[in-house]
Coordinates of C-alpha atoms and ligand atoms in Angstrom, one line a residue:
T1 CA 14.0 -39.5 33.0
V2 CA 12.4 -39.8 29.6
V3 CA 10.6 -36.7 28.0
Q4 CA 8.1 -36.5 25.5
T5 CA 6.0 -33.9 23.9
C6 CA 3.7 -33.5 21.3
A7 CA 2.1 -30.3 19.3
I8 CA -1.1 -30.9 18.1
P9 CA -2.2 -28.5 15.2
I10 CA -5.8 -26.9 15.4
S11 CA -7.3 -26.1 12.3
E12 CA -8.5 -22.3 12.5
G13 CA -10.4 -21.8 8.8
K14 CA -8.8 -20.7 5.9
S15 CA -7.5 -17.3 6.6
K16 CA -5.0 -16.0 4.9
K17 CA -2.9 -15.1 7.7
N18 CA -3.8 -18.8 9.4
L19 CA -2.7 -20.3 5.3
Q20 CA 1.0 -18.4 5.9
R21 CA 1.7 -19.5 9.3
W22 CA 1.5 -22.9 7.6
Q23 CA 3.8 -22.5 5.1
H24 CA 5.8 -20.8 7.0
R25 CA 5.8 -23.9 9.0
K26 CA 7.6 -25.9 6.6
P27 CA 8.7 -23.7 3.7
K28 CA 8.7 -25.7 0.9
H29 CA 12.7 -26.2 0.1
L30 CA 12.0 -28.4 2.9
Y31 CA 9.8 -30.8 1.8
P32 CA 10.8 -31.4 -1.6
P33 CA 9.0 -35.1 -2.8
H34 CA 10.6 -37.9 -0.9
P35 CA 9.7 -41.2 -1.8
L36 CA 9.1 -41.8 2.5
R37 CA 5.7 -39.6 2.7
P38 CA 2.5 -40.3 1.5
Q39 CA 1.0 -38.4 -1.3
P40 CA -1.8 -36.0 -0.7
R41 CA -4.8 -37.7 -0.4
A42 CA -7.0 -34.7 -0.4
K43 CA -7.8 -32.0 -2.4
E44 CA -5.7 -29.0 -2.3
S45 CA -5.7 -25.5 -3.5
S46 CA -2.4 -25.0 -6.0
M47 CA -2.5 -21.4 -4.1
T48 CA -2.1 -22.7 -0.7
G49 CA 0.9 -25.4 -0.9
F50 CA 1.5 -28.6 0.8
F51 CA 0.2 -28.3 4.1
Y52 CA -3.5 -26.9 2.8
V53 CA -6.4 -29.1 2.1
Y54 CA -9.8 -28.1 1.8
P55 CA -12.0 -29.0 3.5
P56 CA -9.7 -28.0 6.8
S57 CA -10.5 -30.5 9.0
L58 CA -7.9 -31.3 12.2
T59 CA -7.6 -34.9 10.5
N60 CA -6.1 -33.3 7.4
L61 CA -3.8 -31.0 9.8
I62 CA -2.8 -33.7 11.4
Y63 CA -2.0 -36.0 8.5
K64 CA -0.4 -33.6 6.9
T65 CA 2.0 -32.0 9.4
M66 CA 2.5 -34.4 12.1
C67 CA 5.8 -37.1 12.7
G68 CA 5.2 -40.1 14.4
I69 CA 5.2 -40.2 18.1
F70 CA 4.7 -43.2 20.4
G71 CA 5.1 -44.1 23.5
Y72 CA 4.3 -46.6 26.0
I73 CA 4.5 -47.2 30.1
S74 CA 3.5 -51.1 31.4
K75 CA 3.5 -52.6 34.8
E76 CA 5.4 -55.5 33.6
K77 CA 8.7 -56.0 31.9
I78 CA 8.0 -56.9 28.1
D79 CA 9.5 -56.6 24.7
A80 CA 9.8 -53.1 24.7
A81 CA 11.6 -52.7 21.4
S82 CA 8.6 -54.8 19.0
I83 CA 6.2 -52.8 20.6
L84 CA 7.6 -49.4 19.6
L85 CA 8.6 -50.7 16.0
D86 CA 5.5 -51.9 15.6
G87 CA 3.9 -48.9 16.9
L88 CA 5.9 -47.0 14.7
K89 CA 5.0 -49.0 11.4
R90 CA 1.5 -47.9 12.0
L91 CA 2.1 -44.7 12.1
E92 CA 4.5 -44.9 8.8
Y93 CA 0.9 -43.1 7.2
R94 CA 1.8 -39.7 8.4
G95 CA 4.9 -39.8 6.1
Y96 CA 9.4 -39.8 7.9
D97 CA 12.5 -39.2 7.0
S98 CA 14.3 -41.2 10.0
A99 CA 12.6 -43.0 13.1
G100 CA 14.0 -44.2 16.3
I101 CA 13.5 -45.6 19.4
A102 CA 14.8 -45.2 23.5
V103 CA 14.1 -47.7 26.1
F104 CA 14.4 -47.3 29.7
S105 CA 15.9 -50.8 30.9
T106 CA 17.9 -52.3 33.8
R107 CA 20.7 -51.7 31.5
G108 CA 20.2 -48.0 31.2
I109 CA 18.5 -45.8 28.9
L110 CA 19.4 -47.6 25.3
L111 CA 19.1 -45.8 22.4
K112 CA 19.1 -46.7 18.4
K113 CA 17.8 -44.3 15.8
K114 CA 18.7 -44.4 12.3
S115 CA 17.6 -42.2 8.7
G116 CA 15.6 -43.9 6.0
R117 CA 13.0 -46.8 6.8
I118 CA 12.1 -48.0 9.9
S119 CA 13.1 -51.5 8.2
N120 CA 16.2 -49.8 8.9
L121 CA 16.0 -49.6 12.3
E122 CA 14.8 -53.4 12.9
Q123 CA 18.1 -54.1 11.4
V124 CA 19.9 -52.1 14.3
V125 CA 17.8 -53.1 17.1
A126 CA 18.3 -56.3 18.4
D127 CA 18.8 -57.8 21.6
M128 CA 16.9 -55.4 23.6
P129 CA 16.5 -56.2 27.0
D130 CA 12.8 -56.2 28.5
S131 CA 11.6 -52.7 30.0
L132 CA 8.9 -51.1 31.6
L133 CA 9.2 -47.3 29.7
G134 CA 10.1 -46.5 25.9
I135 CA 9.0 -44.1 23.6
G136 CA 9.4 -43.9 19.8
H137 CA 9.3 -41.4 17.0
T138 CA 9.4 -41.1 13.3
R139 CA 11.1 -37.3 12.2
W140 CA 9.9 -35.3 9.5
A141 CA 12.7 -32.8 9.5
T142 CA 13.0 -29.2 9.3
H143 CA 15.6 -28.5 11.4
G144 CA 18.9 -30.2 9.9
S145 CA 19.1 -32.9 7.5
P146 CA 17.4 -36.1 7.7
T147 CA 20.4 -38.3 9.3
D148 CA 21.5 -41.0 12.0
D149 CA 22.6 -38.2 14.6
N150 CA 19.8 -35.8 14.2
A151 CA 16.8 -38.9 14.3
H152 CA 15.2 -38.4 17.4
P153 CA 15.3 -39.6 20.6
H154 CA 17.5 -36.7 21.8
F155 CA 19.4 -36.6 24.9
D156 CA 21.4 -34.3 27.2
C157 CA 24.7 -34.3 28.3
K158 CA 24.5 -36.7 31.1
K159 CA 22.3 -39.2 28.6
R160 CA 19.8 -38.4 31.6
I161 CA 16.8 -37.3 29.8
Y162 CA 15.5 -38.1 26.4
I163 CA 13.0 -36.4 24.4
V164 CA 10.9 -36.7 21.0
H165 CA 9.0 -33.8 19.8
N166 CA 6.8 -32.7 16.4
G167 CA 6.9 -29.0 15.6
I168 CA 9.8 -26.7 15.9
I169 CA 11.3 -24.6 18.3
E170 CA 11.1 -21.1 17.1
N171 CA 13.6 -19.3 19.2
Y172 CA 16.3 -22.2 19.1
Q173 CA 18.8 -20.5 18.3
T174 CA 19.1 -18.1 20.7
L175 CA 18.4 -21.0 23.6
K176 CA 21.5 -23.0 21.6
S177 CA 23.7 -20.4 21.8
Y178 CA 23.0 -19.6 25.8
L179 CA 23.5 -23.5 26.4
K180 CA 26.8 -23.7 24.7
K181 CA 28.2 -21.0 26.6
K182 CA 27.1 -23.2 29.5
D183 CA 29.3 -25.8 28.4
H184 CA 26.6 -27.9 26.8
K185 CA 27.7 -30.3 24.0
F186 CA 25.6 -30.8 21.4
T187 CA 25.3 -34.1 18.9
S188 CA 22.7 -33.2 16.0
E189 CA 21.6 -30.0 13.9
T190 CA 18.3 -30.0 15.8
D191 CA 16.2 -27.7 17.2
T192 CA 14.7 -30.4 19.2
E193 CA 17.8 -30.7 20.9
V194 CA 17.7 -27.6 23.2
I195 CA 14.9 -28.5 25.3
V196 CA 16.9 -31.8 26.4
H197 CA 19.9 -29.2 27.7
L198 CA 17.8 -26.5 28.5
I199 CA 15.9 -28.9 30.9
E200 CA 19.5 -29.9 32.3
E201 CA 20.5 -26.9 32.8
L202 CA 17.8 -25.6 34.6
S203 CA 17.5 -29.1 36.6
K204 CA 21.0 -27.3 38.3
K205 CA 19.4 -24.5 40.1
Y206 CA 15.8 -26.3 40.1
D207 CA 14.3 -29.3 41.7
F208 CA 13.5 -31.7 38.6
K209 CA 10.1 -31.9 39.4
E210 CA 9.9 -28.3 39.5
Ligands
LIG301 N1 12.0 -30.1 14.5 C1 12.3 -31.4 14.7 C2 13.7 -31.8 13.7 O1 13.7 -31.3 13.0 C3 10.7 -32.1 14.6 C4 10.7 -32.4 13.4 C5 9.2 -33.4 13.2 O2 8.2 -32.6 14.0 O3 9.5 -34.7 12.8 O4 13.8 -32.7 14.0

């Protein structure tokens, strides 16, 4: 099963509360100058930090704050890895620090992820089978440093559920402690990973679709 989520931030004007919310989302120390991140294109207010662009617009907020998520589903088996890599390259302008793909194939779900440029990922993606379904992600780290393990997609203990995610799970510490007590094994430091383990845990009680 492949799960994909994507939260799109909505501009709500330049109220002080709103600005604080965006600044809170990625605290200053979490976005030091980074060679892979694009330079701001629009005028910025010195008072409001990296994420606030004047005049505010949905496009600017997305440009400033989104990682890249690319997914495909096809009726015929095709070269999954190339399509995903191509899709991720088109999203490079948003800024990122690592990238990864998961492909659902007759050999099971195959996962490749790598910190740094998409070209690093390209080097480890070889002989991927044709497939009907796949997801890809360029990450902009908020929780956990930009390492191979912290790159998306993330997976549950049984490697049945894979996820790519944009945004922050604010109560992830609470969820992580709860899931660790239930013997879930985490392989990354991200907030994102709690989602797959939570789905796995809940699927013990509920029908998966439910
Ligand atoms: N919070 C997630 C992480 O640190 C997602 C970051 C993003 O939006 O790329 O992995």
